[in-house]
mmCIF file of C-alpha atoms in Angstrom:
data_model
loop_
_atom_site.group_PDB
_atom_site.id
_atom_site.type_symbol
_atom_site.label_atom_id
_atom_site.label_comp_id
_atom_site.label_asym_id
_atom_site.label_seq_id
_atom_site.Cartn_x
_atom_site.Cartn_y
_atom_site.Cartn_z
ATOM 1 C CA UNK C 1 245.902 -71.355 -16.802
ATOM 2 C CA UNK C 2 242.610 -72.888 -15.724
ATOM 3 C CA UNK C 3 239.601 -70.629 -16.193
ATOM 4 C CA UNK C 4 237.567 -69.907 -13.096
ATOM 5 C CA UNK C 5 235.475 -66.803 -13.486
ATOM 6 C CA UNK C 6 235.221 -64.882 -16.761
ATOM 7 C CA UNK C 7 236.026 -61.235 -17.037
ATOM 8 C CA UNK C 8 235.201 -58.715 -19.751
ATOM 9 C CA UNK C 9 236.877 -55.591 -21.063
ATOM 10 C CA UNK C 10 235.555 -52.245 -19.836
ATOM 11 C CA UNK C 11 233.747 -50.254 -22.507
ATOM 12 C CA UNK C 12 236.336 -47.493 -22.535
ATOM 13 C CA UNK C 13 235.267 -45.504 -25.531
ATOM 14 C CA UNK C 14 231.519 -45.354 -24.962
ATOM 15 C CA UNK C 15 231.938 -44.689 -21.249
ATOM 16 C CA UNK C 16 234.286 -41.749 -21.835
ATOM 17 C CA UNK C 17 232.019 -40.091 -24.389
ATOM 18 C CA UNK C 18 228.974 -40.307 -22.133
ATOM 19 C CA UNK C 19 230.851 -39.152 -19.041
ATOM 20 C CA UNK C 20 232.580 -36.077 -20.465
ATOM 21 C CA UNK C 21 229.688 -33.642 -20.082
ATOM 22 C CA UNK C 22 228.437 -35.231 -16.872
ATOM 23 C CA UNK C 23 231.803 -34.779 -15.171
ATOM 24 C CA UNK C 24 231.708 -31.086 -15.944
ATOM 25 C CA UNK C 25 228.179 -30.851 -14.586
ATOM 26 C CA UNK C 26 229.249 -32.477 -11.332
ATOM 27 C CA UNK C 27 231.329 -29.530 -10.199
ATOM 28 C CA UNK C 28 228.653 -27.227 -8.799
ATOM 29 C CA UNK C 29 226.404 -29.630 -6.893
ATOM 30 C CA UNK C 30 229.254 -31.754 -5.567
ATOM 31 C CA UNK C 31 231.325 -28.821 -4.446
ATOM 32 C CA UNK C 32 228.326 -27.782 -2.381
ATOM 33 C CA UNK C 33 228.266 -31.158 -0.631
ATOM 34 C CA UNK C 34 231.360 -30.601 1.469
ATOM 35 C CA UNK C 35 231.672 -31.989 4.968
ATOM 36 C CA UNK C 36 229.540 -30.294 7.558
ATOM 37 C CA UNK C 37 231.580 -31.731 10.395
ATOM 38 C CA UNK C 38 228.507 -33.577 11.629
ATOM 39 C CA UNK C 39 228.189 -37.166 12.767
ATOM 40 C CA UNK C 40 225.312 -39.601 12.889
ATOM 41 C CA UNK C 41 226.878 -41.533 15.799
ATOM 42 C CA UNK C 42 227.344 -45.288 15.628
ATOM 43 C CA UNK C 43 227.530 -46.603 12.069
ATOM 44 C CA UNK C 44 225.998 -50.018 11.430
ATOM 45 C CA UNK C 45 225.732 -49.989 7.622
ATOM 46 C CA UNK C 46 227.460 -48.351 4.666
ATOM 47 C CA UNK C 47 226.199 -47.457 1.199
ATOM 48 C CA UNK C 48 228.433 -48.550 -1.689
ATOM 49 C CA UNK C 49 228.140 -47.597 -5.359
ATOM 50 C CA UNK C 50 230.129 -49.278 -8.152
ATOM 51 C CA UNK C 51 229.777 -50.316 -11.775
ATOM 52 C CA UNK C 52 230.365 -54.043 -11.324
ATOM 53 C CA UNK C 53 226.822 -54.708 -12.495
ATOM 54 C CA UNK C 54 227.629 -57.828 -14.509
ATOM 55 C CA UNK C 55 228.624 -61.288 -13.384
ATOM 56 C CA UNK C 56 230.991 -62.575 -12.286
ATOM 57 C CA UNK C 57 232.408 -59.299 -10.927
ATOM 58 C CA UNK C 58 229.146 -58.409 -9.208
ATOM 59 C CA UNK C 59 229.303 -61.499 -7.015
ATOM 60 C CA UNK C 60 233.079 -61.440 -6.613
ATOM 61 C CA UNK C 61 233.008 -57.942 -5.165
ATOM 62 C CA UNK C 62 229.879 -58.575 -3.108
ATOM 63 C CA UNK C 63 231.742 -61.357 -1.334
ATOM 64 C CA UNK C 64 234.846 -59.196 -0.873
ATOM 65 C CA UNK C 65 232.813 -56.260 0.448
ATOM 66 C CA UNK C 66 230.802 -58.466 2.793
ATOM 67 C CA UNK C 67 233.994 -60.007 4.175
ATOM 68 C CA UNK C 68 235.516 -56.565 4.742
ATOM 69 C CA UNK C 69 232.277 -55.281 6.274
ATOM 70 C CA UNK C 70 232.181 -58.138 8.762
ATOM 71 C CA UNK C 71 235.667 -57.212 9.957
ATOM 72 C CA UNK C 72 234.702 -53.582 10.611
ATOM 73 C CA UNK C 73 231.295 -54.365 12.094
ATOM 74 C CA UNK C 74 228.899 -53.085 9.451
ATOM 75 C CA UNK C 75 226.610 -54.377 6.740
ATOM 76 C CA UNK C 76 226.660 -53.276 3.114
ATOM 77 C CA UNK C 77 223.885 -51.573 1.151
ATOM 78 C CA UNK C 78 225.276 -51.867 -2.340
ATOM 79 C CA UNK C 79 224.115 -50.563 -5.686
ATOM 80 C CA UNK C 80 225.813 -51.591 -8.924
ATOM 81 C CA UNK C 81 225.050 -49.749 -12.160
ATOM 82 C CA UNK C 82 226.306 -49.977 -15.720
ATOM 83 C CA UNK C 83 229.634 -48.228 -16.246
ATOM 84 C CA UNK C 84 228.121 -45.753 -18.674
ATOM 85 C CA UNK C 85 225.554 -44.751 -16.030
ATOM 86 C CA UNK C 86 227.825 -44.268 -13.037
ATOM 87 C CA UNK C 87 228.643 -40.570 -13.316
ATOM 88 C CA UNK C 88 225.028 -39.666 -14.056
ATOM 89 C CA UNK C 89 224.001 -41.698 -11.020
ATOM 90 C CA UNK C 90 226.492 -39.829 -8.834
ATOM 91 C CA UNK C 91 225.151 -36.544 -10.180
ATOM 92 C CA UNK C 92 221.606 -37.517 -9.215
ATOM 93 C CA UNK C 93 222.690 -38.679 -5.766
ATOM 94 C CA UNK C 94 224.591 -35.466 -5.145
ATOM 95 C CA UNK C 95 221.521 -33.393 -5.993
ATOM 96 C CA UNK C 96 219.410 -35.374 -3.538
ATOM 97 C CA UNK C 97 222.184 -35.459 -0.903
ATOM 98 C CA UNK C 98 222.303 -39.264 -0.961
ATOM 99 C CA UNK C 99 225.912 -39.827 -1.976
ATOM 100 C CA UNK C 100 227.294 -43.267 -1.102
ATOM 101 C CA UNK C 101 229.783 -43.782 1.683
ATOM 102 C CA UNK C 102 232.145 -45.646 -0.641
ATOM 103 C CA UNK C 103 232.306 -44.874 -4.361
ATOM 104 C CA UNK C 104 234.159 -46.825 -7.031
ATOM 105 C CA UNK C 105 235.244 -45.010 -10.204
ATOM 106 C CA UNK C 106 237.369 -45.765 -13.252
ATOM 107 C CA UNK C 107 240.857 -44.442 -12.505
ATOM 108 C CA UNK C 108 241.058 -41.825 -15.301
ATOM 109 C CA UNK C 109 237.927 -40.163 -13.900
ATOM 110 C CA UNK C 110 239.391 -39.467 -10.467
ATOM 111 C CA UNK C 111 241.168 -36.251 -11.430
ATOM 112 C CA UNK C 112 238.039 -34.589 -12.743
ATOM 113 C CA UNK C 113 235.857 -35.727 -9.846
ATOM 114 C CA UNK C 114 238.423 -34.795 -7.185
ATOM 115 C CA UNK C 115 238.730 -31.345 -8.764
ATOM 116 C CA UNK C 116 235.065 -30.701 -7.933
ATOM 117 C CA UNK C 117 235.664 -31.172 -4.201
ATOM 118 C CA UNK C 118 233.460 -34.267 -4.196
ATOM 119 C CA UNK C 119 235.998 -36.603 -2.597
ATOM 120 C CA UNK C 120 237.717 -36.653 0.776
ATOM 121 C CA UNK C 121 241.520 -36.994 0.923
ATOM 122 C CA UNK C 122 242.208 -40.514 2.210
ATOM 123 C CA UNK C 123 244.992 -39.210 4.445
ATOM 124 C CA UNK C 124 242.223 -37.665 6.572
ATOM 125 C CA UNK C 125 241.399 -41.196 7.711
ATOM 126 C CA UNK C 126 244.926 -42.585 7.896
ATOM 127 C CA UNK C 127 244.790 -44.391 4.538
ATOM 128 C CA UNK C 128 248.171 -43.995 2.820
ATOM 129 C CA UNK C 129 249.837 -45.081 -0.400
ATOM 130 C CA UNK C 130 252.555 -47.055 1.368
ATOM 131 C CA UNK C 131 253.205 -50.392 -0.312
ATOM 132 C CA UNK C 132 251.230 -49.665 -3.477
ATOM 133 C CA UNK C 133 252.805 -49.494 -6.919
ATOM 134 C CA UNK C 134 253.873 -46.018 -7.942
ATOM 135 C CA UNK C 135 251.808 -45.851 -11.107
ATOM 136 C CA UNK C 136 248.565 -46.685 -9.326
ATOM 137 C CA UNK C 137 249.323 -44.160 -6.613
ATOM 138 C CA UNK C 138 249.634 -41.605 -9.403
ATOM 139 C CA UNK C 139 246.227 -42.593 -10.713
ATOM 140 C CA UNK C 140 244.677 -42.038 -7.286
ATOM 141 C CA UNK C 141 246.384 -38.727 -6.577
ATOM 142 C CA UNK C 142 245.098 -35.235 -7.342
ATOM 143 C CA UNK C 143 246.956 -32.040 -6.468
ATOM 144 C CA UNK C 144 249.334 -33.929 -4.194
ATOM 145 C CA UNK C 145 246.605 -35.695 -2.197
ATOM 146 C CA UNK C 146 245.595 -39.364 -2.389
ATOM 147 C CA UNK C 147 241.858 -39.578 -3.075
ATOM 148 C CA UNK C 148 241.483 -43.133 -4.317
ATOM 149 C CA UNK C 149 243.089 -46.556 -4.271
ATOM 150 C CA UNK C 150 242.103 -49.980 -5.522
ATOM 151 C CA UNK C 151 243.115 -53.605 -5.148
ATOM 152 C CA UNK C 152 243.172 -54.566 -8.829
ATOM 153 C CA UNK C 153 245.030 -53.187 -11.848
ATOM 154 C CA UNK C 154 245.249 -54.171 -15.483
ATOM 155 C CA UNK C 155 247.341 -53.192 -18.468
ATOM 156 C CA UNK C 156 248.200 -54.277 -21.997
ATOM 157 C CA UNK C 157 250.386 -57.080 -23.281
ATOM 158 C CA UNK C 158 251.199 -58.835 -26.548
ATOM 159 C CA UNK C 159 249.152 -62.027 -26.657
ATOM 160 C CA UNK C 160 250.365 -64.617 -29.134
ATOM 161 C CA UNK C 161 249.290 -67.953 -30.575
ATOM 162 C CA UNK C 162 252.114 -70.276 -29.576
ATOM 163 C CA UNK C 163 251.252 -72.885 -32.214
ATOM 164 C CA UNK C 164 251.321 -70.361 -35.070
ATOM 165 C CA UNK C 165 254.635 -68.883 -33.940
ATOM 166 C CA UNK C 166 256.188 -72.309 -33.467
ATOM 167 C CA UNK C 167 254.998 -73.522 -36.872
ATOM 168 C CA UNK C 168 256.515 -70.456 -38.538
ATOM 169 C CA UNK C 169 259.749 -70.675 -36.544
ATOM 170 C CA UNK C 170 259.141 -67.199 -35.151
ATOM 171 C CA UNK C 171 260.435 -66.114 -31.746
ATOM 172 C CA UNK C 172 258.297 -63.918 -29.520
ATOM 173 C CA UNK C 173 259.192 -60.342 -30.555
ATOM 174 C CA UNK C 174 260.688 -58.014 -27.974
ATOM 175 C CA UNK C 175 261.611 -55.050 -30.216
ATOM 176 C CA UNK C 176 259.763 -53.111 -32.882
ATOM 177 C CA UNK C 177 261.965 -54.520 -35.651
ATOM 178 C CA UNK C 178 261.302 -58.026 -34.384
ATOM 179 C CA UNK C 179 257.577 -57.274 -34.218
ATOM 180 C CA UNK C 180 257.502 -56.113 -37.829
ATOM 181 C CA UNK C 181 259.502 -59.135 -39.009
ATOM 182 C CA UNK C 182 257.417 -61.594 -36.992
ATOM 183 C CA UNK C 183 254.126 -60.075 -38.121
ATOM 184 C CA UNK C 184 255.205 -60.183 -41.760
ATOM 185 C CA UNK C 185 256.197 -63.853 -41.523
ATOM 186 C CA UNK C 186 253.003 -64.818 -39.735
ATOM 187 C CA UNK C 187 250.726 -63.060 -42.236
ATOM 188 C CA UNK C 188 249.505 -65.771 -44.594
ATOM 189 C CA UNK C 189 246.561 -68.007 -45.372
ATOM 190 C CA UNK C 190 243.979 -65.519 -44.157
ATOM 191 C CA UNK C 191 245.821 -64.808 -40.926
ATOM 192 C CA UNK C 192 247.202 -61.389 -40.044
ATOM 193 C CA UNK C 193 250.432 -61.260 -38.098
ATOM 194 C CA UNK C 194 249.223 -58.740 -35.551
ATOM 195 C CA UNK C 195 246.115 -56.836 -34.543
ATOM 196 C CA UNK C 196 245.612 -53.757 -32.377
ATOM 197 C CA UNK C 197 242.925 -51.171 -31.724
ATOM 198 C CA UNK C 198 243.384 -47.861 -33.548
ATOM 199 C CA UNK C 199 239.763 -46.748 -33.522
ATOM 200 C CA UNK C 200 238.767 -43.127 -32.964
ATOM 201 C CA UNK C 201 238.114 -43.497 -29.249
ATOM 202 C CA UNK C 202 239.796 -43.458 -25.863
ATOM 203 C CA UNK C 203 240.217 -47.190 -26.337
ATOM 204 C CA UNK C 204 242.437 -46.470 -29.335
ATOM 205 C CA UNK C 205 244.566 -43.972 -27.401
ATOM 206 C CA UNK C 206 244.900 -46.469 -24.542
ATOM 207 C CA UNK C 207 246.251 -49.098 -26.947
ATOM 208 C CA UNK C 208 248.703 -46.647 -28.500
ATOM 209 C CA UNK C 209 250.227 -45.514 -25.205
ATOM 210 C CA UNK C 210 252.648 -48.435 -24.668
ATOM 211 C CA UNK C 211 254.271 -47.688 -28.021
ATOM 212 C CA UNK C 212 254.110 -43.922 -27.475
ATOM 213 C CA UNK C 213 255.645 -43.984 -23.996
ATOM 214 C CA UNK C 214 258.204 -46.689 -24.745
ATOM 215 C CA UNK C 215 259.484 -44.530 -27.615
ATOM 216 C CA UNK C 216 260.285 -41.782 -25.111
ATOM 217 C CA UNK C 217 257.280 -39.653 -26.077
ATOM 218 C CA UNK C 218 255.435 -37.654 -23.457
ATOM 219 C CA UNK C 219 251.795 -36.617 -23.189
ATOM 220 C CA UNK C 220 252.800 -33.042 -22.378
ATOM 221 C CA UNK C 221 253.829 -32.672 -26.046
ATOM 222 C CA UNK C 222 252.459 -35.259 -28.444
ATOM 223 C CA UNK C 223 253.991 -33.754 -31.601
ATOM 224 C CA UNK C 224 257.586 -34.967 -31.285
ATOM 225 C CA UNK C 225 259.835 -37.237 -33.361
ATOM 226 C CA UNK C 226 259.555 -39.880 -30.638
ATOM 227 C CA UNK C 227 255.767 -39.884 -30.829
ATOM 228 C CA UNK C 228 255.926 -39.941 -34.626
ATOM 229 C CA UNK C 229 258.190 -42.985 -34.553
ATOM 230 C CA UNK C 230 255.594 -44.928 -32.564
ATOM 231 C CA UNK C 231 252.831 -43.938 -34.954
ATOM 232 C CA UNK C 232 255.058 -44.794 -37.918
ATOM 233 C CA UNK C 233 255.378 -48.340 -36.547
ATOM 234 C CA UNK C 234 251.606 -48.779 -36.685
ATOM 235 C CA UNK C 235 251.459 -47.218 -40.148
ATOM 236 C CA UNK C 236 254.152 -49.611 -41.379
ATOM 237 C CA UNK C 237 252.358 -52.662 -39.973
ATOM 238 C CA UNK C 238 249.166 -51.708 -41.805
ATOM 239 C CA UNK C 239 250.828 -50.589 -45.041
ATOM 240 C CA UNK C 240 252.899 -53.774 -45.213
ATOM 241 C CA UNK C 241 249.757 -55.868 -44.831
ATOM 242 C CA UNK C 242 250.829 -57.376 -41.508
ATOM 243 C CA UNK C 243 247.839 -55.753 -39.782
ATOM 244 C CA UNK C 244 244.386 -55.308 -41.245
ATOM 245 C CA UNK C 245 242.991 -51.927 -42.215
ATOM 246 C CA UNK C 246 240.141 -52.886 -39.910
ATOM 247 C CA UNK C 247 242.272 -51.934 -36.916
ATOM 248 C CA UNK C 248 240.831 -48.469 -37.559
ATOM 249 C CA UNK C 249 237.461 -49.760 -36.364
ATOM 250 C CA UNK C 250 238.210 -52.709 -34.087
ATOM 251 C CA UNK C 251 237.713 -52.458 -30.355
ATOM 252 C CA UNK C 252 239.427 -54.713 -27.863
ATOM 253 C CA UNK C 253 236.541 -57.179 -27.953
ATOM 254 C CA UNK C 254 236.974 -57.407 -31.717
ATOM 255 C CA UNK C 255 240.669 -58.094 -31.239
ATOM 256 C CA UNK C 256 239.771 -60.967 -28.954
ATOM 257 C CA UNK C 257 237.507 -62.428 -31.623
ATOM 258 C CA UNK C 258 240.243 -62.140 -34.247
ATOM 259 C CA UNK C 259 242.621 -63.985 -31.934
ATOM 260 C CA UNK C 260 240.287 -66.758 -30.795
ATOM 261 C CA UNK C 261 239.117 -67.396 -34.357
ATOM 262 C CA UNK C 262 242.699 -67.836 -35.488
ATOM 263 C CA UNK C 263 242.638 -64.794 -37.777
ATOM 264 C CA UNK C 264 245.373 -62.915 -35.901
ATOM 265 C CA UNK C 265 248.568 -64.535 -34.666
ATOM 266 C CA UNK C 266 249.317 -61.759 -32.149
ATOM 267 C CA UNK C 267 247.080 -59.137 -30.546
ATOM 268 C CA UNK C 268 247.498 -56.239 -28.155
ATOM 269 C CA UNK C 269 245.026 -56.884 -25.333
ATOM 270 C CA UNK C 270 244.662 -57.224 -21.572
ATOM 271 C CA UNK C 271 244.016 -59.695 -18.761
ATOM 272 C CA UNK C 272 240.239 -59.223 -18.945
ATOM 273 C CA UNK C 273 240.439 -61.589 -21.955
ATOM 274 C CA UNK C 274 242.041 -64.423 -19.958
ATOM 275 C CA UNK C 275 238.976 -66.607 -19.528
ATOM 276 C CA UNK C 276 237.846 -66.011 -23.112
ATOM 277 C CA UNK C 277 241.252 -67.055 -24.396
ATOM 278 C CA UNK C 278 241.385 -70.081 -22.089
ATOM 279 C CA UNK C 279 237.988 -71.291 -23.219
ATOM 280 C CA UNK C 280 238.789 -70.781 -26.917
ATOM 281 C CA UNK C 281 241.197 -73.692 -27.137
ATOM 282 C CA UNK C 282 243.950 -71.403 -28.482
ATOM 283 C CA UNK C 283 247.409 -72.321 -27.163
ATOM 284 C CA UNK C 284 248.286 -68.818 -26.044
ATOM 285 C CA UNK C 285 250.770 -66.888 -23.960
ATOM 286 C CA UNK C 286 251.428 -63.224 -23.239
ATOM 287 C CA UNK C 287 254.552 -61.067 -23.392
ATOM 288 C CA UNK C 288 255.265 -57.430 -22.670
ATOM 289 C CA UNK C 289 254.715 -54.945 -25.484
ATOM 290 C CA UNK C 290 257.808 -54.754 -27.747
ATOM 291 C CA UNK C 291 260.092 -51.733 -27.375
ATOM 292 C CA UNK C 292 262.044 -49.640 -29.906
ATOM 293 C CA UNK C 293 265.522 -50.900 -28.915
ATOM 294 C CA UNK C 294 266.826 -54.053 -27.231
ATOM 295 C CA UNK C 295 266.935 -53.850 -23.465
ATOM 296 C CA UNK C 296 264.584 -50.890 -23.130
ATOM 297 C CA UNK C 297 261.870 -51.026 -20.469
ATOM 298 C CA UNK C 298 258.315 -51.181 -21.784
ATOM 299 C CA UNK C 299 256.008 -48.540 -20.302
ATOM 300 C CA UNK C 300 252.320 -49.395 -20.376
ATOM 301 C CA UNK C 301 249.185 -47.606 -19.148
ATOM 302 C CA UNK C 302 247.432 -48.709 -15.976
ATOM 303 C CA UNK C 303 243.789 -49.643 -16.018
ATOM 304 C CA UNK C 304 241.603 -50.545 -13.082
ATOM 305 C CA UNK C 305 239.173 -48.966 -10.664
ATOM 306 C CA UNK C 306 239.707 -46.751 -7.642
ATOM 307 C CA UNK C 307 237.653 -46.739 -4.448
ATOM 308 C CA UNK C 308 236.990 -43.350 -2.888
ATOM 309 C CA UNK C 309 235.281 -41.773 0.125
ATOM 310 C CA UNK C 310 232.869 -39.018 -0.990
ATOM 311 C CA UNK C 311 232.340 -35.804 0.982
ATOM 312 C CA UNK C 312 228.979 -36.756 2.470
ATOM 313 C CA UNK C 313 229.153 -34.411 5.444
ATOM 314 C CA UNK C 314 228.979 -37.316 7.920
ATOM 315 C CA UNK C 315 232.403 -37.782 9.494
ATOM 316 C CA UNK C 316 231.512 -40.984 11.337
ATOM 317 C CA UNK C 317 230.323 -42.674 8.155
ATOM 318 C CA UNK C 318 233.347 -41.421 6.212
ATOM 319 C CA UNK C 319 235.701 -42.819 8.831
ATOM 320 C CA UNK C 320 233.947 -46.190 8.820
ATOM 321 C CA UNK C 321 233.999 -46.260 4.995
ATOM 322 C CA UNK C 322 237.754 -45.661 5.101
ATOM 323 C CA UNK C 323 238.102 -48.575 7.550
ATOM 324 C CA UNK C 324 236.211 -50.775 5.125
ATOM 325 C CA UNK C 325 238.430 -49.613 2.279
ATOM 326 C CA UNK C 326 241.568 -50.390 4.287
ATOM 327 C CA UNK C 327 240.419 -53.992 4.713
ATOM 328 C CA UNK C 328 239.548 -54.268 1.015
ATOM 329 C CA UNK C 329 243.095 -53.073 0.272
ATOM 330 C CA UNK C 330 244.716 -55.614 2.568
ATOM 331 C CA UNK C 331 247.119 -58.157 1.111
ATOM 332 C CA UNK C 332 244.794 -61.148 1.601
ATOM 333 C CA UNK C 333 241.930 -59.339 -0.095
ATOM 334 C CA UNK C 334 244.136 -58.209 -2.971
ATOM 335 C CA UNK C 335 245.468 -61.735 -3.547
ATOM 336 C CA UNK C 336 242.005 -63.286 -3.545
ATOM 337 C CA UNK C 337 240.438 -60.684 -5.846
ATOM 338 C CA UNK C 338 243.213 -60.761 -8.423
ATOM 339 C CA UNK C 339 243.663 -64.517 -8.639
ATOM 340 C CA UNK C 340 239.906 -64.861 -9.072
ATOM 341 C CA UNK C 341 239.564 -62.093 -11.669
ATOM 342 C CA UNK C 342 242.921 -62.536 -13.495
ATOM 343 C CA UNK C 343 243.701 -58.896 -12.776
ATOM 344 C CA UNK C 344 247.031 -57.703 -11.359
ATOM 345 C CA UNK C 345 247.825 -56.835 -7.709
ATOM 346 C CA UNK C 346 248.419 -53.204 -6.832
ATOM 347 C CA UNK C 347 250.783 -54.173 -4.013
ATOM 348 C CA UNK C 348 254.133 -55.655 -5.091
ATOM 349 C CA UNK C 349 254.288 -57.575 -1.796
ATOM 350 C CA UNK C 350 251.485 -59.771 -3.128
ATOM 351 C CA UNK C 351 253.222 -60.595 -6.418
ATOM 352 C CA UNK C 352 255.076 -63.722 -5.279
ATOM 353 C CA UNK C 353 251.947 -65.435 -3.938
ATOM 354 C CA UNK C 354 249.950 -64.295 -6.951
ATOM 355 C CA UNK C 355 252.487 -65.686 -9.432
ATOM 356 C CA UNK C 356 252.681 -68.939 -7.515
ATOM 357 C CA UNK C 357 249.030 -69.414 -8.513
ATOM 358 C CA UNK C 358 249.130 -67.747 -11.963
ATOM 359 C CA UNK C 359 252.718 -67.959 -13.272
ATOM 360 C CA UNK C 360 251.726 -67.179 -16.865
ATOM 361 C CA UNK C 361 250.759 -63.654 -15.791
ATOM 362 C CA UNK C 362 254.356 -62.656 -14.966
ATOM 363 C CA UNK C 363 254.789 -60.370 -18.029
ATOM 364 C CA UNK C 364 251.667 -58.431 -17.056
ATOM 365 C CA UNK C 365 252.751 -58.172 -13.415
ATOM 366 C CA UNK C 366 256.048 -56.663 -14.575
ATOM 367 C CA UNK C 367 254.197 -54.330 -16.939
ATOM 368 C CA UNK C 368 251.897 -53.109 -14.151
ATOM 369 C CA UNK C 369 254.795 -52.540 -11.765
ATOM 370 C CA UNK C 370 256.489 -50.390 -14.436
ATOM 371 C CA UNK C 371 253.227 -48.839 -15.639
ATOM 372 C CA UNK C 372 252.023 -45.264 -15.662
ATOM 373 C CA UNK C 373 248.720 -43.580 -14.976
ATOM 374 C CA UNK C 374 247.223 -41.773 -17.940
ATOM 375 C CA UNK C 375 246.372 -38.766 -15.787
ATOM 376 C CA UNK C 376 249.616 -38.582 -13.753
ATOM 377 C CA UNK C 377 251.084 -35.651 -15.698
ATOM 378 C CA UNK C 378 248.065 -33.924 -17.210
ATOM 379 C CA UNK C 379 245.450 -34.531 -14.552
ATOM 380 C CA UNK C 380 241.978 -33.533 -15.648
ATOM 381 C CA UNK C 381 243.378 -32.315 -19.000
ATOM 382 C CA UNK C 382 244.197 -35.884 -20.095
ATOM 383 C CA UNK C 383 240.952 -36.543 -22.064
ATOM 384 C CA UNK C 384 241.718 -33.803 -24.603
ATOM 385 C CA UNK C 385 245.179 -35.246 -25.214
ATOM 386 C CA UNK C 386 243.693 -38.713 -25.614
ATOM 387 C CA UNK C 387 241.310 -37.264 -28.187
ATOM 388 C CA UNK C 388 244.216 -35.650 -30.026
ATOM 389 C CA UNK C 389 246.109 -38.948 -30.115
ATOM 390 C CA UNK C 390 243.322 -41.000 -31.589
ATOM 391 C CA UNK C 391 242.590 -38.353 -34.209
ATOM 392 C CA UNK C 392 246.258 -38.340 -35.196
ATOM 393 C CA UNK C 393 246.227 -42.129 -35.380
ATOM 394 C CA UNK C 394 243.249 -42.118 -37.707
ATOM 395 C CA UNK C 395 244.787 -39.462 -39.931
ATOM 396 C CA UNK C 396 248.109 -41.257 -40.295
ATOM 397 C CA UNK C 397 246.683 -44.752 -40.729
ATOM 398 C CA UNK C 398 244.317 -43.615 -43.467
ATOM 399 C CA UNK C 399 247.176 -41.912 -45.298
ATOM 400 C CA UNK C 400 245.834 -38.390 -44.905
ATOM 401 C CA UNK C 401 249.035 -37.183 -43.266
ATOM 402 C CA UNK C 402 252.480 -38.426 -42.295
ATOM 403 C CA UNK C 403 252.734 -39.345 -38.592
ATOM 404 C CA UNK C 404 254.496 -36.186 -37.403
ATOM 405 C CA UNK C 405 252.198 -33.946 -39.435
ATOM 406 C CA UNK C 406 249.151 -35.807 -38.113
ATOM 407 C CA UNK C 407 250.339 -35.325 -34.528
ATOM 408 C CA UNK C 408 251.101 -31.639 -35.083
ATOM 409 C CA UNK C 409 247.648 -31.047 -36.534
ATOM 410 C CA UNK C 410 245.927 -32.932 -33.732
ATOM 411 C CA UNK C 411 247.929 -31.015 -31.129
ATOM 412 C CA UNK C 412 246.874 -27.713 -32.680
ATOM 413 C CA UNK C 413 243.241 -28.766 -32.969
ATOM 414 C CA UNK C 414 242.734 -30.343 -29.549
ATOM 415 C CA UNK C 415 245.333 -29.334 -26.976
ATOM 416 C CA UNK C 416 246.884 -26.018 -28.019
#
């Protein structure tokens, strides 16, 4: 793949920690900002707030928003802030009654924000989920209503150094047993066979989910034999020396550095690393995350942002914002954004054209189409379960408790 515009991984862990208390604080002021049924008449401009503050995404989305705005007859007044500042910014805007007309949020945050009454159901404006992948619809849905949708998704895959695997005579692993065998063979001469993120953060839980879900585990009860089997896999990889003990502290950016420096033959990571990997000179490819048994379907978490229409009290502006969003969610817009950013389309109808341009992304397209939203089952309760998972991971990987015991303790401490 030829690099065009670089992308970077979202700072999952830090963002979640900083947002937790702010999301709770949003409830009172935002619930008081419900629609008044008023209208300001003809709408000529719309206010947009997002966290694409860094290049190249800032420019990429400015161009996409401007193109959509031209089609609906408005101009854009856009503000982009750092991801860690977004919720605090929304809180300030709600207090001063200056909420944007179109608000972008990270998809796991939608449940908590929608629960405050801050967002308008998109069905109010004729925006539906038709044609979008099921998992992303789940991410944008709260209490049976669609509140957000986005053009771009991401997920996790197993990135591998083709030259190292070829030199070792190792096939790309598709099962857990194959992963363990491949990682063991590839671990030599200062190179670890595999690397993943098991740090005590939401980033760690995110990386664990493909193994957790593919084992048949469920977030409604994390302390099961299925969940323990997934955690045991990670414990085995570390204890056998195929993965470094440093996985306890590495974030996804660190994993990228291990891969591009040739210190890890395989890493669990996502499409935001595409340009970095292309520019590194590593002969790489990506596969779906291995599964417990041959023929099983991998189930990976869905990342990506959702665009929403806040309850500003101005029906004319809300309607126009929804029109703008509909254009942004059109097939042409989705194809352009995802081929530029190396993210994955949220409409399956776009997949063929997308893969014609980026055929190496096929494993990630399949993973997204089969993916699940982290909040689909637990809604706004998901963060506590994520916290329980990463605490269990840390306990098991440091040898403080066996996997099932670690999960039972974490369940009792955080979600019971």
